[in-house]
Coordinates of C-alpha atoms in Angstrom, one line a residue:
M198 CA 0.1 0.0 -0.2
S199 CA 1.3 3.4 -0.3
E200 CA 0.3 4.7 3.1
S201 CA 2.3 1.4 4.8
A202 CA 5.2 2.9 6.6
R203 CA 6.9 -0.3 7.2
F204 CA 10.2 1.5 7.5
E205 CA 11.8 4.1 5.3
S206 CA 13.9 7.5 6.0
G207 CA 15.0 10.4 3.8
N208 CA 15.2 14.2 3.5
I209 CA 12.8 16.5 4.4
S210 CA 11.7 19.2 1.6
I211 CA 12.9 22.4 2.1
S212 CA 13.4 25.3 -0.1
A213 CA 16.9 26.3 1.5
E214 CA 19.7 24.3 2.9
N215 CA 20.2 24.3 7.0
M216 CA 16.5 25.9 7.2
L217 CA 15.8 24.1 10.2
P218 CA 18.8 25.3 12.2
I219 CA 17.6 29.1 11.2
I220 CA 13.8 28.0 12.7
K221 CA 15.4 26.7 15.8
K222 CA 17.3 30.1 16.4
W223 CA 15.4 32.8 15.0
L224 CA 12.2 31.8 13.8
Y225 CA 10.5 33.2 17.3
S226 CA 11.7 35.8 19.6
E227 CA 9.8 33.9 22.7
K228 CA 10.9 30.5 23.1
D229 CA 8.1 29.1 24.9
I230 CA 5.7 29.3 21.6
F231 CA 6.5 25.9 20.8
I232 CA 4.1 25.5 22.7
R233 CA 1.5 27.6 21.8
E234 CA 2.6 26.0 18.3
L235 CA 1.9 22.5 19.1
V236 CA -1.1 23.0 21.4
S237 CA -2.4 24.8 18.4
N238 CA -1.7 22.0 16.2
C239 CA -4.1 19.8 18.5
S240 CA -6.8 22.2 18.6
D241 CA -6.6 22.6 14.7
A242 CA -6.7 18.3 14.0
I243 CA -9.2 18.0 16.7
S244 CA -11.4 20.9 14.8
K245 CA -11.1 19.6 11.3
H246 CA -12.3 16.0 12.8
A247 CA -15.2 17.4 14.6
R248 CA -15.9 19.0 11.0
L249 CA -16.4 15.9 9.6
V250 CA -18.0 13.9 12.3
S251 CA -20.4 17.3 11.5
M252 CA -20.8 16.6 7.9
A253 CA -21.1 12.4 8.4
E254 CA -18.1 12.4 6.7
A255 CA -16.3 10.6 9.6
P256 CA -18.0 8.3 12.2
Y257 CA -19.1 9.4 15.6
D258 CA -17.9 8.1 18.8
D259 CA -18.5 9.2 22.2
A260 CA -15.3 9.7 23.0
P261 CA -15.0 14.0 24.0
Y262 CA -12.2 15.9 22.4
R263 CA -9.2 16.3 25.0
I264 CA -5.8 17.9 24.6
T265 CA -3.1 16.2 27.1
V266 CA -0.1 18.1 27.7
R267 CA 2.3 15.6 29.5
V268 CA 5.5 16.3 31.1
D269 CA 9.1 13.3 32.2
P270 CA 11.1 14.9 34.0
N271 CA 12.8 11.7 34.4
A272 CA 12.8 10.5 30.9
G273 CA 13.4 14.3 29.9
T274 CA 10.2 14.9 27.7
L275 CA 7.7 16.4 26.9
S276 CA 4.8 15.4 25.2
F277 CA 1.3 16.7 23.8
D278 CA -1.4 14.7 22.4
D279 CA -4.8 14.9 20.7
N280 CA -7.8 12.4 19.9
G281 CA -8.6 14.8 16.3
I282 CA -8.1 13.5 13.4
G283 CA -5.0 11.4 13.0
M284 CA -2.7 11.5 9.8
T285 CA -1.7 8.6 7.3
A286 CA 2.1 7.6 6.2
D287 CA 1.2 9.8 3.0
E288 CA -0.4 12.7 5.1
V289 CA 2.7 12.6 6.8
R290 CA 5.0 12.5 4.1
K291 CA 2.9 15.2 2.4
Y292 CA 2.4 17.5 5.6
I293 CA 5.5 17.5 7.9
N294 CA 8.4 16.5 5.5
Q295 CA 7.4 19.5 3.1
V296 CA 8.0 22.8 5.9
A297 CA 5.7 25.1 5.6
F298 CA 3.1 23.3 3.6
S299 CA 0.0 24.1 5.4
G300 CA -2.6 21.2 6.0
A301 CA -4.7 23.4 7.2
K302 CA -4.9 25.5 4.4
E303 CA -5.7 22.6 2.2
F304 CA -8.6 21.4 4.6
M305 CA -10.3 24.9 4.4
E306 CA -9.9 25.2 0.6
K307 CA -11.7 21.4 0.1
Y308 CA -14.7 22.7 3.0
K309 CA -14.9 26.6 2.2
D310 CA -18.6 26.3 0.7
S311 CA -19.7 25.0 3.9
E312 CA -22.4 26.4 6.2
E313 CA -19.8 27.1 9.3
E314 CA -17.2 28.6 9.2
S315 CA -14.1 25.5 9.8
Q316 CA -12.8 27.6 12.9
I317 CA -9.1 26.1 11.6
I318 CA -6.1 28.2 14.0
G319 CA -2.9 25.9 13.0
H320 CA -0.9 25.6 10.3
F321 CA 0.8 22.8 10.7
G322 CA 4.1 23.4 8.7
L323 CA 6.7 25.8 10.3
G324 CA 4.6 25.9 13.0
F325 CA 5.1 21.9 14.3
Y326 CA 9.1 22.5 13.5
S327 CA 9.1 24.9 16.5
A328 CA 9.0 22.3 18.3
F329 CA 12.8 21.7 17.5
M330 CA 13.4 25.2 19.2
C331 CA 13.8 22.7 22.5
A332 CA 14.3 19.4 21.1
K333 CA 17.0 17.1 20.9
R334 CA 15.0 14.7 18.8
V335 CA 11.2 14.9 17.7
T336 CA 8.5 12.0 17.2
I337 CA 5.1 11.9 15.8
D338 CA 3.1 8.9 16.5
T339 CA -0.4 9.3 14.6
L340 CA -3.4 7.3 13.7
S341 CA -5.6 8.5 11.3
W342 CA -9.6 8.6 11.7
Q343 CA -9.8 7.1 8.0
E344 CA -11.1 3.3 8.2
G345 CA -7.6 0.5 7.7
A346 CA -5.6 3.3 8.6
E347 CA -2.3 2.5 10.1
A348 CA -0.2 4.1 12.7
V349 CA 2.7 5.6 11.9
Q350 CA 5.9 6.9 13.7
W351 CA 7.6 10.1 11.7
S352 CA 11.3 11.2 13.9
S353 CA 13.9 13.8 13.5
E354 CA 16.9 15.0 15.1
G355 CA 16.5 18.5 13.5
G356 CA 18.4 18.3 10.6
S357 CA 17.0 17.8 7.3
E358 CA 17.0 13.8 7.4
Y359 CA 14.0 11.7 8.9
T360 CA 12.5 7.7 9.9
L361 CA 9.2 7.4 9.2
S362 CA 8.2 3.7 10.4
E363 CA 5.1 1.8 12.1
S364 CA 3.7 3.3 15.6
T365 CA 2.1 1.2 18.4
R366 CA -0.8 3.9 18.8
E367 CA -3.8 2.7 19.1
T368 CA -6.2 5.3 19.1
R369 CA -7.3 8.4 16.6
G370 CA -4.8 11.1 17.4
T371 CA -1.7 12.4 17.1
C372 CA 1.1 12.9 19.7
V373 CA 4.5 15.1 19.0
T374 CA 6.8 14.2 21.9
I375 CA 9.7 16.3 22.1
E376 CA 13.5 14.7 23.9
L377 CA 14.4 18.4 25.4
D378 CA 17.2 19.5 24.7
D379 CA 20.1 20.6 27.2
E380 CA 19.4 24.1 27.5
S381 CA 15.2 23.7 27.4
H382 CA 14.9 21.3 30.8
E383 CA 12.8 23.7 32.6
Y384 CA 9.9 22.1 30.2
T385 CA 9.8 19.3 32.5
D386 CA 8.6 21.4 35.4
R387 CA 4.9 20.6 35.8
W388 CA 4.5 24.2 36.6
A389 CA 6.6 25.9 34.0
V390 CA 4.0 24.1 31.5
R391 CA 1.2 24.6 33.2
E392 CA 2.0 28.6 33.2
V393 CA 2.8 29.0 29.5
L394 CA -0.6 27.1 28.9
M395 CA -2.6 28.9 31.0
K396 CA -0.7 32.1 29.0
Y397 CA -2.0 31.3 26.1
F398 CA -4.5 28.6 26.0
R399 CA -7.1 29.7 29.2
F400 CA -9.7 29.5 26.6
L401 CA -9.3 27.3 24.1
P402 CA -12.4 25.2 23.2
T403 CA -10.8 22.0 23.4
P404 CA -10.6 20.8 27.6
I405 CA -6.4 20.8 28.3
Y406 CA -5.1 18.4 30.5
L407 CA -2.1 18.2 32.1
E408 CA 0.3 15.3 33.1
D409 CA 3.2 14.4 35.3
A410 CA 4.7 10.9 34.5
S411 CA 7.1 11.8 37.8
Q412 CA 3.9 12.0 40.3
E413 CA 1.6 9.3 41.2
L414 CA -1.9 11.1 40.5
T415 CA -0.7 11.8 37.1
T416 CA -3.6 13.5 35.4
E417 CA -5.6 16.5 36.8
E418 CA -9.0 16.3 37.6
H419 CA -10.2 19.2 35.9
P420 CA -9.1 20.5 32.8
L421 CA -6.7 23.9 32.8
N422 CA -8.8 26.6 31.1
E423 CA -11.9 27.6 30.8
V424 CA -13.9 26.3 27.7
A425 CA -16.9 29.7 27.3
P426 CA -14.8 32.6 27.8
L427 CA -17.7 35.6 29.0
W428 CA -17.0 37.2 25.4
E429 CA -18.3 34.5 23.6
K430 CA -22.0 35.2 24.9
N431 CA -23.9 37.3 23.9
P432 CA -24.1 40.2 25.9
S433 CA -27.8 40.7 26.6
D434 CA -27.4 37.6 28.5
C435 CA -23.8 38.5 30.7
T436 CA -24.9 40.0 34.2
E437 CA -22.8 43.0 35.7
E438 CA -21.8 40.0 38.0
E439 CA -20.4 38.1 35.1
Y440 CA -18.7 41.1 33.7
R441 CA -16.6 42.0 37.2
E442 CA -15.7 38.6 37.9
F443 CA -14.1 38.0 34.4
Y444 CA -12.1 40.9 35.1
H445 CA -10.5 39.8 38.4
Q446 CA -9.9 36.9 37.6
V447 CA -8.4 37.8 33.9
F448 CA -6.5 40.6 35.1
M449 CA -5.9 39.6 39.1
D450 CA -7.1 43.3 39.8
T451 CA -9.6 43.6 43.1
A452 CA -10.6 46.9 42.3
D453 CA -14.0 46.5 40.4
P454 CA -14.1 48.4 36.4
L455 CA -15.8 51.0 36.2
F456 CA -17.3 49.9 32.8
W457 CA -17.2 48.0 30.3
V458 CA -17.6 47.8 26.2
H459 CA -18.3 44.2 25.1
L460 CA -17.8 43.6 21.4
N461 CA -19.6 41.2 19.2
I462 CA -19.1 41.5 15.1
D463 CA -19.7 39.2 12.4
Y464 CA -19.1 41.6 9.1
P465 CA -17.4 42.8 7.9
F466 CA -15.2 40.9 10.0
R467 CA -15.1 38.6 13.1
L468 CA -14.5 40.4 16.1
K469 CA -15.5 39.5 19.9
G470 CA -14.3 40.6 22.8
I471 CA -14.2 43.1 26.0
L472 CA -12.7 46.1 26.7
Y473 CA -12.8 47.5 30.3
F474 CA -12.7 50.9 31.8
P475 CA -10.2 50.7 34.9
K476 CA -10.2 52.6 38.0
L477 CA -7.1 53.7 38.1
K478 CA -5.2 54.4 41.6
N479 CA -2.7 56.7 40.6
E480 CA -1.6 59.5 37.8
F481 CA 0.6 57.1 36.7
E482 CA -1.0 53.8 36.2
S483 CA -3.3 55.5 33.8
A484 CA 0.2 53.8 31.6
E485 CA -0.2 50.5 32.5
G486 CA -3.1 49.0 30.5
Q487 CA -3.3 45.6 29.0
V488 CA -5.2 44.3 26.2
K489 CA -4.9 41.1 25.4
L490 CA -5.1 39.9 21.7
Y491 CA -6.4 35.9 20.9
C492 CA -7.1 34.5 17.3
S493 CA -9.5 31.9 18.2
R494 CA -9.3 31.9 21.7
V495 CA -5.1 31.3 21.3
F496 CA -3.1 34.2 23.1
V497 CA -1.3 35.8 20.4
A498 CA 0.4 38.8 22.3
D499 CA -0.5 41.7 24.5
N500 CA -0.3 45.6 23.9
I501 CA -0.3 44.9 19.6
R502 CA -0.5 48.8 18.5
E503 CA -1.3 47.5 14.9
V504 CA -4.2 46.1 15.9
I505 CA -5.3 47.9 19.2
P506 CA -4.8 51.9 18.7
E507 CA -2.1 52.7 20.9
Y508 CA -4.8 55.4 23.3
L509 CA -7.0 51.9 23.7
L510 CA -4.0 50.4 25.9
L511 CA -4.8 52.1 28.3
L512 CA -7.8 50.1 28.8
K513 CA -8.1 46.1 30.3
G514 CA -9.6 43.5 28.2
C515 CA -9.7 40.8 25.9
I516 CA -10.1 41.1 22.0
D517 CA -10.4 37.7 19.8
C518 CA -9.7 37.9 16.3
P519 CA -10.2 34.5 14.2
D520 CA -8.8 36.4 10.9
L521 CA -6.2 37.3 12.0
P522 CA -3.2 34.5 11.9
L523 CA -1.5 33.4 14.7
N524 CA 2.4 34.2 13.4
V525 CA 2.3 37.4 11.5
S526 CA 4.8 40.2 11.1
R527 CA 4.3 43.4 12.0
S528 CA 5.1 44.8 8.2
F529 CA 2.5 42.8 7.4
L530 CA -0.2 43.9 10.2
Q531 CA 0.7 47.3 9.3
N532 CA 0.0 47.1 5.7
D533 CA -3.4 45.2 6.0
G534 CA -6.5 47.2 5.1
T535 CA -8.5 44.3 7.5
V536 CA -6.5 45.0 10.1
T537 CA -7.3 49.2 9.2
R538 CA -10.7 48.7 9.3
L539 CA -10.9 46.2 12.5
S540 CA -9.0 49.0 14.6
S541 CA -11.2 51.9 13.5
H542 CA -14.1 49.4 14.1
I543 CA -13.0 48.8 17.9
T544 CA -12.2 52.8 18.2
R545 CA -15.8 53.8 17.2
K546 CA -17.2 51.3 19.2
V547 CA -15.4 52.5 22.1
A548 CA -16.3 56.1 22.1
D549 CA -20.1 55.2 21.0
R550 CA -19.6 53.1 24.4
L551 CA -18.6 57.0 25.7
L552 CA -21.3 58.3 24.3
G553 CA -24.1 56.1 25.6
L554 CA -22.9 56.7 28.7
F555 CA -22.7 60.3 28.9
K556 CA -26.4 60.4 27.0
T557 CA -28.3 57.5 29.1
D558 CA -26.2 57.9 32.9
R559 CA -25.4 61.6 32.8
E560 CA -25.0 61.2 37.1
H561 CA -22.6 57.9 36.6
Y562 CA -20.7 59.5 33.9
N563 CA -19.6 62.2 36.0
E564 CA -18.7 60.2 38.8
Y565 CA -16.7 58.2 36.5
W566 CA -15.0 61.4 35.2
D567 CA -11.5 61.9 37.2
D568 CA -10.6 58.3 36.3
I569 CA -11.4 58.2 32.6
N570 CA -10.0 61.5 31.8
P571 CA -6.7 60.8 31.1
F572 CA -7.8 58.0 29.0
I573 CA -10.2 60.0 26.7
K574 CA -8.2 63.2 26.5
Y575 CA -4.8 60.9 25.0
A576 CA -7.1 59.3 22.7
C577 CA -8.5 62.8 21.6
L578 CA -4.8 63.9 21.5
R579 CA -4.1 61.0 19.5
D580 CA -6.8 60.8 16.7
E581 CA -8.9 63.5 15.7
K582 CA -11.8 61.2 14.3
F583 CA -12.0 60.1 18.1
Y584 CA -11.9 63.9 19.1
D585 CA -14.8 64.7 16.5
R586 CA -16.8 61.6 17.8
V587 CA -16.6 62.1 21.7
K588 CA -16.9 65.8 21.9
P589 CA -20.2 66.4 22.8
A590 CA -19.1 64.0 26.2
L591 CA -16.3 66.1 27.0
I592 CA -16.7 68.0 30.2
F593 CA -15.0 69.9 32.9
K594 CA -15.1 69.7 36.2
L595 CA -15.5 73.0 38.2
L596 CA -14.1 74.0 41.3
D597 CA -17.4 73.5 43.6
G598 CA -17.3 70.1 42.4
S599 CA -20.0 69.9 39.5
Y600 CA -19.5 69.4 35.7
Q601 CA -20.2 70.7 32.8
T602 CA -19.4 69.6 29.1
V603 CA -17.3 71.7 27.3
D604 CA -19.1 73.0 25.5
E605 CA -21.9 74.2 27.7
Y606 CA -19.0 75.7 29.9
L607 CA -17.6 77.7 27.1
T608 CA -21.1 78.6 25.1
V609 CA -23.1 80.4 28.3
P610 CA -26.2 81.3 26.4
E611 CA -27.4 83.4 30.5
C612 CA -26.2 85.6 32.9
D613 CA -25.0 84.0 36.0
C614 CA -26.8 85.8 38.5
G615 CA -28.9 83.1 40.0
C616 CA -32.3 84.7 38.2
E617 CA -34.0 82.0 35.7
H618 CA -34.9 83.3 32.0
E619 CA -37.7 83.1 29.5
N620 CA -37.6 84.7 26.2
G621 CA -34.4 86.4 27.1
E622 CA -35.4 88.1 30.1
C623 CA -35.0 87.6 33.9
T624 CA -37.7 86.6 35.3
C625 CA -37.4 89.2 38.0
G626 CA -38.7 91.7 35.2
H627 CA -35.3 93.5 34.2
D628 CA -33.7 92.9 30.5
H629 CA -31.2 90.2 30.2
E630 CA -28.9 92.9 28.5
H631 CA -28.3 94.7 31.6
C632 CA -28.3 93.0 35.3
D633 CA -30.1 95.0 38.0
C634 CA -27.8 97.0 39.0
G635 CA -28.2 99.4 36.2
H636 CA -25.0 99.5 34.7
D637 CA -24.3 97.9 30.9
H638 CA -23.7 94.9 29.9
E639 CA -20.3 95.0 28.8
N640 CA -19.5 97.2 31.6
C641 CA -21.1 95.9 34.7
E642 CA -19.1 96.1 38.3
C643 CA -22.1 94.1 40.2
G644 CA -19.5 91.3 40.4
H645 CA -21.5 89.0 38.2
H646 CA -20.8 87.7 35.0
H647 CA -22.6 87.7 31.8
H648 CA -22.1 85.8 29.0
D649 CA -24.1 86.1 25.5
E650 CA -21.1 85.4 24.0
P651 CA -18.8 82.8 24.6
R652 CA -16.4 83.1 26.7
K653 CA -12.6 84.2 25.9
V654 CA -10.7 83.3 28.4
V655 CA -11.1 79.7 30.6
Y656 CA -9.2 80.1 33.9
Y657 CA -8.5 76.9 35.4
A658 CA -6.0 75.3 38.6
T659 CA -3.7 72.4 38.1
D660 CA -3.2 72.0 42.3
V661 CA -5.7 72.5 44.5
N662 CA -3.6 72.5 47.5
A663 CA -0.2 74.1 46.2
Q664 CA -2.6 77.3 44.3
A665 CA -5.0 77.5 47.6
Q666 CA -4.7 80.7 47.7
Y667 CA -5.5 81.4 44.3
I668 CA -8.3 79.4 44.3
S669 CA -9.7 81.1 47.4
M670 CA -9.5 84.8 45.8
F671 CA -11.7 83.2 42.9
R672 CA -14.8 81.6 44.5
A673 CA -14.4 84.8 47.1
N674 CA -15.1 86.8 43.9
G675 CA -17.5 84.1 42.4
I676 CA -15.3 83.7 39.5
E677 CA -15.5 80.8 38.1
A678 CA -12.7 78.1 37.5
V679 CA -12.4 74.2 36.2
L680 CA -10.0 71.9 37.6
L681 CA -7.6 70.4 35.2
Q682 CA -5.0 68.4 37.3
H683 CA -3.1 65.7 34.5
V684 CA -0.1 65.8 33.5
L685 CA -2.2 65.5 30.0
D686 CA -4.2 69.0 30.5
N687 CA -1.1 70.9 29.4
H688 CA -1.7 69.3 25.8
F689 CA -5.2 69.2 25.8
I690 CA -5.9 72.6 26.5
T691 CA -3.7 73.5 23.7
L692 CA -5.9 71.1 21.5
L693 CA -9.1 72.9 22.9
E694 CA -8.1 76.5 22.1
H695 CA -7.0 74.7 17.9
H696 CA -10.6 73.4 18.3
N697 CA -12.3 76.7 19.5
P698 CA -10.4 79.9 18.4
G699 CA -10.7 83.5 20.4
V700 CA -10.9 80.8 24.1
K701 CA -7.6 81.6 26.0
F702 CA -6.8 78.9 28.6
R703 CA -5.0 80.7 31.6
R704 CA -3.8 78.9 34.8
I705 CA -5.2 80.7 37.9
D706 CA -1.4 81.8 39.2
S707 CA -0.9 83.7 35.3
D708 CA -3.5 85.7 35.0
L709 CA -5.7 88.4 37.7
S710 CA -7.3 91.0 35.7
E711 CA -10.4 89.4 36.5
L712 CA -9.7 90.4 40.3
E713 CA -8.0 93.8 40.1
K714 CA -10.7 96.2 41.1
P715 CA -10.1 100.2 39.1
D716 CA -8.1 102.7 41.5
E717 CA -7.5 105.7 40.7
T718 CA -5.2 106.5 43.8
A719 CA -1.4 106.7 42.7
A720 CA 0.7 104.0 43.3
D721 CA 3.6 104.0 46.3
A722 CA 6.9 103.9 44.7
A723 CA 8.7 103.3 47.5
V724 CA 6.8 100.3 48.0
E725 CA 7.5 99.2 45.0
A726 CA 11.0 99.6 45.7
L727 CA 11.5 97.8 48.2
F728 CA 10.3 94.8 46.0
S729 CA 12.7 95.3 43.5
G730 CA 15.6 93.1 44.7
F731 CA 13.3 90.0 44.5
A732 CA 13.4 87.4 41.8
V733 CA 10.9 88.7 39.5
K734 CA 10.8 90.3 36.3
A735 CA 8.5 93.0 37.6
V736 CA 6.6 94.5 40.5
R737 CA 3.3 96.3 40.4
T738 CA 0.6 97.1 42.6
A739 CA -3.2 96.8 42.0
R740 CA -6.2 96.7 43.8
L741 CA -7.5 93.2 44.3
A742 CA -10.7 92.0 45.1
E743 CA -12.2 90.5 48.6
G744 CA -9.9 87.9 49.7
G745 CA -6.8 89.1 48.1
A746 CA -3.5 87.7 50.2
P747 CA -1.1 90.5 50.6
A748 CA 1.1 90.0 47.6
V749 CA 0.6 87.3 44.5
L750 CA 3.3 85.9 42.2
V751 CA 1.8 85.7 38.6
L752 CA 3.3 83.5 36.0
S753 CA 3.4 83.4 32.1
E754 CA 1.0 81.5 30.5
E755 CA 2.9 80.7 27.9
N756 CA 6.6 80.2 28.9
R757 CA 5.3 77.8 32.1
R758 CA 3.2 75.8 29.4
M759 CA 7.0 75.4 27.2
Q760 CA 8.6 74.4 30.4
E761 CA 6.3 72.0 31.3
M762 CA 6.5 70.3 27.9
A763 CA 10.0 70.2 27.8
R764 CA 10.7 68.7 31.1
M765 CA 8.0 66.0 29.7
F766 CA 10.1 65.2 26.9
G767 CA 13.6 66.8 27.5
G768 CA 15.4 69.4 26.3
M769 CA 14.9 71.7 28.9
D770 CA 18.1 73.8 28.7
E771 CA 16.9 75.3 25.6
V772 CA 13.4 75.6 26.3
A773 CA 14.3 77.6 29.5
R774 CA 16.5 79.5 27.6
M775 CA 14.3 80.4 24.8
F776 CA 11.2 80.7 27.3
P777 CA 12.8 81.3 30.5
E778 CA 10.6 82.3 33.7
E779 CA 8.6 85.1 33.9
R780 CA 7.0 85.9 37.7
A781 CA 5.8 89.4 38.3
L782 CA 5.2 89.9 41.8
V783 CA 1.6 91.8 42.4
I784 CA 1.7 93.8 45.1
N785 CA -2.1 93.7 47.0
R786 CA -3.4 97.9 47.5
A787 CA -6.7 96.6 49.1
H788 CA -4.8 94.0 51.8
P789 CA -3.9 96.4 55.5
L790 CA -0.6 95.3 55.1
Y791 CA -0.1 97.7 52.1
E792 CA -1.0 100.4 54.6
K793 CA 1.3 99.3 57.0
L794 CA 3.8 98.7 54.6
S795 CA 3.7 102.6 52.7
A796 CA 4.1 103.9 56.7
L797 CA 6.9 101.8 57.6
S798 CA 8.9 102.7 54.2
A799 CA 7.8 106.9 54.8
Q800 CA 9.4 106.5 58.6
N801 CA 12.4 105.0 56.8
D802 CA 11.8 102.3 59.2
D803 CA 14.0 99.1 58.8
R804 CA 11.0 96.9 59.5
A805 CA 9.6 97.5 56.2
A806 CA 12.2 95.6 54.6
L807 CA 11.6 93.0 56.9
L808 CA 7.6 92.6 55.8
A809 CA 8.1 92.8 52.4
A810 CA 10.5 89.6 52.9
Q811 CA 7.8 88.2 54.7
I812 CA 4.9 89.0 52.0
Y813 CA 7.2 87.7 49.3
D814 CA 8.1 84.7 50.7
L815 CA 4.0 84.3 51.5
A816 CA 3.6 84.8 47.8
R817 CA 6.5 82.4 47.2
L818 CA 4.8 79.6 49.6
A819 CA 1.7 80.0 47.9
Q820 CA 2.8 78.4 44.8
E821 CA 6.5 76.6 45.2
P822 CA 7.4 74.7 48.5
F823 CA 10.7 75.9 49.9
A824 CA 14.2 75.0 49.7
A825 CA 16.0 74.3 53.0
D826 CA 17.8 77.2 53.2
D827 CA 15.2 79.5 52.2
M828 CA 12.5 78.0 54.8
T829 CA 15.0 78.4 57.5
A830 CA 14.9 81.9 56.7
F831 CA 11.1 82.0 56.6
L832 CA 10.9 80.7 59.8
E833 CA 13.6 83.0 61.6
R834 CA 12.0 85.9 59.9
S835 CA 8.5 84.9 61.0
A836 CA 10.2 84.7 64.7
K837 CA 11.6 87.9 64.7
I838 CA 7.8 89.7 63.4
M839 CA 6.3 88.4 66.4
E840 CA 8.9 89.0 68.8
L841 CA 7.5 92.9 67.4
L842 CA 4.3 92.8 68.5

């Protein structure tokens, strides 16, 4: 018979000399990939047999499908056994002896017109030869499902020679046994192999059992893997508790996720998965997401930027796409149209989930904002289309803890004096164009802010503790400001300024114009002179509104932004030269200490300089921590001032 395998030897058909050593050394970047390939081949063989049974081309038996991985520390071997389709001698010659010939590809061509899809995940050519990455010898014992087939054994030591002979195998399927080389004996350790199996096959649909030949109890009672991952269920059939439990199990995170996106797509490509929005513990954790990519439930890699946009990698989740091959180069992914559409579709689904939550559950969306805004802002910065899609759901958190959308905040169609408005008029009877104090809308001095045009300046705070004094002054005078406390906000406000021409963002310590009151009295030049020796670009006096400090430091918004960006990306020395830190000291003429300082200065009292230095340090302390020497001087001066009381 042509299929008999009494005994033969020969050369493996390869297209280049010494191909196997190259495969062994360079084909895969991670050594444990060979386990993924061989178990995938087991699953492939089982899928083929199940398909033939469903089409009544192969007889059905009651034996449940299973994959058995066996470690034998004494023999130094690792084996992979399945009860799938098996092979005849001719099939071994065809699929094993011809490197890179894909039996899976031929199988799919034969059954491509069937109603069900084949779900084949292996490519039995090069994938099988990954076994030689760790092997001194590889042996295959296989028995085909076909009636009358004889079991055959194939063996090779990794060169181009092989032997083919009869096998003692009595059950349908294939067993690949690897005699491990001296550098790979860690794969005879049960727990090391278990870890690899859980990494790649936690969700494989075929049960995987692990055996240890050195143990009395050789087979684990239950399969290692979960054969029905949550993403395979219809989203409408999943409970919130199931989503949370799946998250905890996969990502080992004790905190609950905020919410999630369940992907279930059949056209124009097959895609299933769940993406979670995690609760961040700190600012830096936002860069440590994890999106696991699977191919027909076989793990491929974490955080594949060609498939999952970089900014989505701040999330955590599992994506399963059977249309992607297990082994594929990044250059292929970068140039593949399906991958591009896949990436765009995932992005759109995430954006739609955010918009849906914003529209249907605004209260919870506001609660989540502190945790999800770094992701949303980063995505907007990286993807203009994402920004356009989620723009209605971009919100600001205000100083009082309330929330407004960016559009709501930038365009305020009514005054905020507290009156209700109907058809453009206050219900109190006063015209909307004028407040009830009688002043013109454009020059109102009542302290309220009136807007029937887009807001021109947006004040913001970045640190509620360091900027507490400025926040106090803004609140005392009813001036609105938003909280922008993430490291990304420096870039995000630049994006908002770009999309909203005419709107400028000013940190509350960079612009005090709305806190300054008209004052026709002349400034005291002698008082200003007391501060001339301090490290500031300019000194001026102004009458600040209620709650003002004796003096405040004002920073240049543009220069500060440039310096903050330089600190993030490097090049600080050059930026510092081009955009030096420019601070102006504003002395508050409305504060009682100004009158005290003016009187002491007029008397040439030495205490004037002492008081001026203290006022300057108070302004500094409201903006930055002191170095040790500065703090010592400040405390000593404070003691002297108290002694004078």
